[in-house]
């Protein structure tokens, strides 16, 4: 069974920084794309940042220049460094990984971690 476990959320003042971490564990053969999504109250879940197995990245326009996604393939982990945080970044952040496990390729999600930015 595959699990994605996130950590690093919390409460921070506007202009501050947080670093989110997500580690995948279980019967994993390989991981392709990994990413971070977020969902604010009353809004749809949206892609924040994504990274391929080769290290290519993409970002939502709203976070470009402030957030940085990275991954450690040896640890099956993905990270999100969030700087210059704004109140509108407040949301539950979810880790996502497209991976091959037990001959099945599918998308897995973490349980989510709350990020709250106060003004």
Coordinates of C-alpha atoms in Angstrom, one line a residue:
X1 CA 0.0 0.0 0.0
X2 CA 1.2 3.5 -0.9
X3 CA 1.1 6.5 1.5
X4 CA 1.9 10.1 1.0
X5 CA 2.6 11.9 4.2
X6 CA 2.9 15.7 4.3
X7 CA 4.4 17.9 6.9
X8 CA 5.4 21.5 7.5
X9 CA 2.2 23.4 7.4
X10 CA 1.2 26.0 10.0
X11 CA 0.4 29.6 10.8
X12 CA 2.7 32.3 9.6
X13 CA 2.4 36.1 9.2
X14 CA 2.2 37.7 5.7
X15 CA 5.7 38.0 4.2
X16 CA 6.9 34.9 6.1
X17 CA 8.1 31.5 4.8
X18 CA 7.1 27.9 5.2
X19 CA 8.6 24.7 3.8
X20 CA 6.3 21.8 3.0
X21 CA 7.5 18.2 2.7
X22 CA 5.9 15.1 1.4
X23 CA 7.3 11.6 1.5
X24 CA 5.9 8.6 -0.4
X25 CA 6.2 5.2 1.1
X26 CA 5.1 1.6 0.4
X27 CA 5.4 -0.6 -2.6
X28 CA 6.7 1.9 -5.1
X29 CA 8.4 0.9 -8.3
X30 CA 8.8 4.3 -9.8
X31 CA 7.4 7.9 -9.5
X32 CA 6.7 10.1 -12.5
X33 CA 5.3 13.6 -11.9
X34 CA 4.9 15.0 -8.4
X35 CA 3.1 18.2 -7.3
X36 CA 1.5 20.4 -4.8
X37 CA -2.2 21.4 -5.0
X38 CA -4.2 23.6 -2.7
X39 CA -7.8 24.1 -1.8
X40 CA -9.1 27.2 -0.1
X41 CA -12.6 27.2 1.6
X42 CA -15.3 27.5 -1.1
X43 CA -12.9 27.1 -3.9
X44 CA -11.8 24.3 -6.2
X45 CA -8.5 22.5 -5.7
X46 CA -5.8 24.0 -7.9
X47 CA -2.3 23.1 -9.0
X48 CA 0.3 25.2 -7.2
X49 CA 3.5 23.6 -8.6
X50 CA 4.6 20.4 -10.4
X51 CA 7.8 18.7 -11.1
X52 CA 8.7 15.8 -13.4
X53 CA 11.0 12.9 -12.6
X54 CA 13.6 14.8 -14.7
X55 CA 13.3 18.0 -12.7
X56 CA 11.3 20.1 -15.0
X57 CA 8.9 22.4 -13.1
X58 CA 5.8 24.5 -13.6
X59 CA 4.0 26.9 -11.4
X60 CA 0.7 28.6 -11.0
X61 CA 1.0 32.3 -12.1
X62 CA 0.0 33.4 -8.6
X63 CA 3.0 31.8 -7.0
X64 CA 5.8 32.3 -9.6
X65 CA 8.8 33.9 -8.1
X66 CA 7.7 33.1 -4.5
X67 CA 7.4 29.3 -4.4
X68 CA 10.0 26.7 -5.3
X69 CA 9.3 23.0 -5.8
X70 CA 12.0 20.4 -5.6
X71 CA 12.3 16.7 -5.2
X72 CA 14.6 14.0 -3.9
X73 CA 14.1 10.9 -6.0
X74 CA 16.2 8.8 -3.6
X75 CA 13.8 9.6 -0.8
X76 CA 10.6 9.6 -2.9
X77 CA 10.0 13.0 -1.5
X78 CA 8.9 16.4 -2.8
X79 CA 9.2 19.8 -1.2
X80 CA 7.6 23.2 -1.5
X81 CA 9.5 26.2 -0.3
X82 CA 7.0 29.1 0.1
X83 CA 8.4 32.6 0.5
X84 CA 6.7 36.0 0.7
X85 CA 3.5 34.4 1.8
X86 CA 0.2 36.3 1.3
X87 CA -3.1 35.8 3.1
X88 CA -4.5 34.5 -0.2
X89 CA -2.1 31.6 0.0
X90 CA -4.2 30.3 2.9
X91 CA -5.5 26.8 2.1
X92 CA -5.1 23.1 2.7
X93 CA -2.1 22.0 0.6
X94 CA -2.1 18.5 -0.8
X95 CA 0.8 16.5 -2.2
X96 CA 0.3 14.4 -5.3
X97 CA 2.3 11.7 -7.0
X98 CA 1.8 9.7 -10.2
X99 CA 3.5 6.4 -9.6
X100 CA 3.8 2.8 -10.4
X101 CA 2.9 0.4 -7.7
X102 CA 2.2 -3.4 -8.0
X103 CA 2.0 -3.1 -11.8
X104 CA -0.6 -0.3 -11.6
X105 CA 0.0 3.3 -12.5
X106 CA -2.2 5.8 -10.7
X107 CA -2.3 9.1 -8.9
X108 CA -2.0 9.2 -5.1
X109 CA -2.8 12.0 -2.7
X110 CA -1.6 13.0 0.7
X111 CA -4.0 13.8 3.6
X112 CA -3.4 17.6 3.3
X113 CA -1.7 20.1 5.5
X114 CA -3.1 23.5 6.6
X115 CA -1.3 26.7 5.7
X116 CA -2.7 29.8 7.2
X117 CA -1.2 33.2 6.5
X118 CA -2.3 36.1 8.7
X119 CA -2.3 39.7 7.6

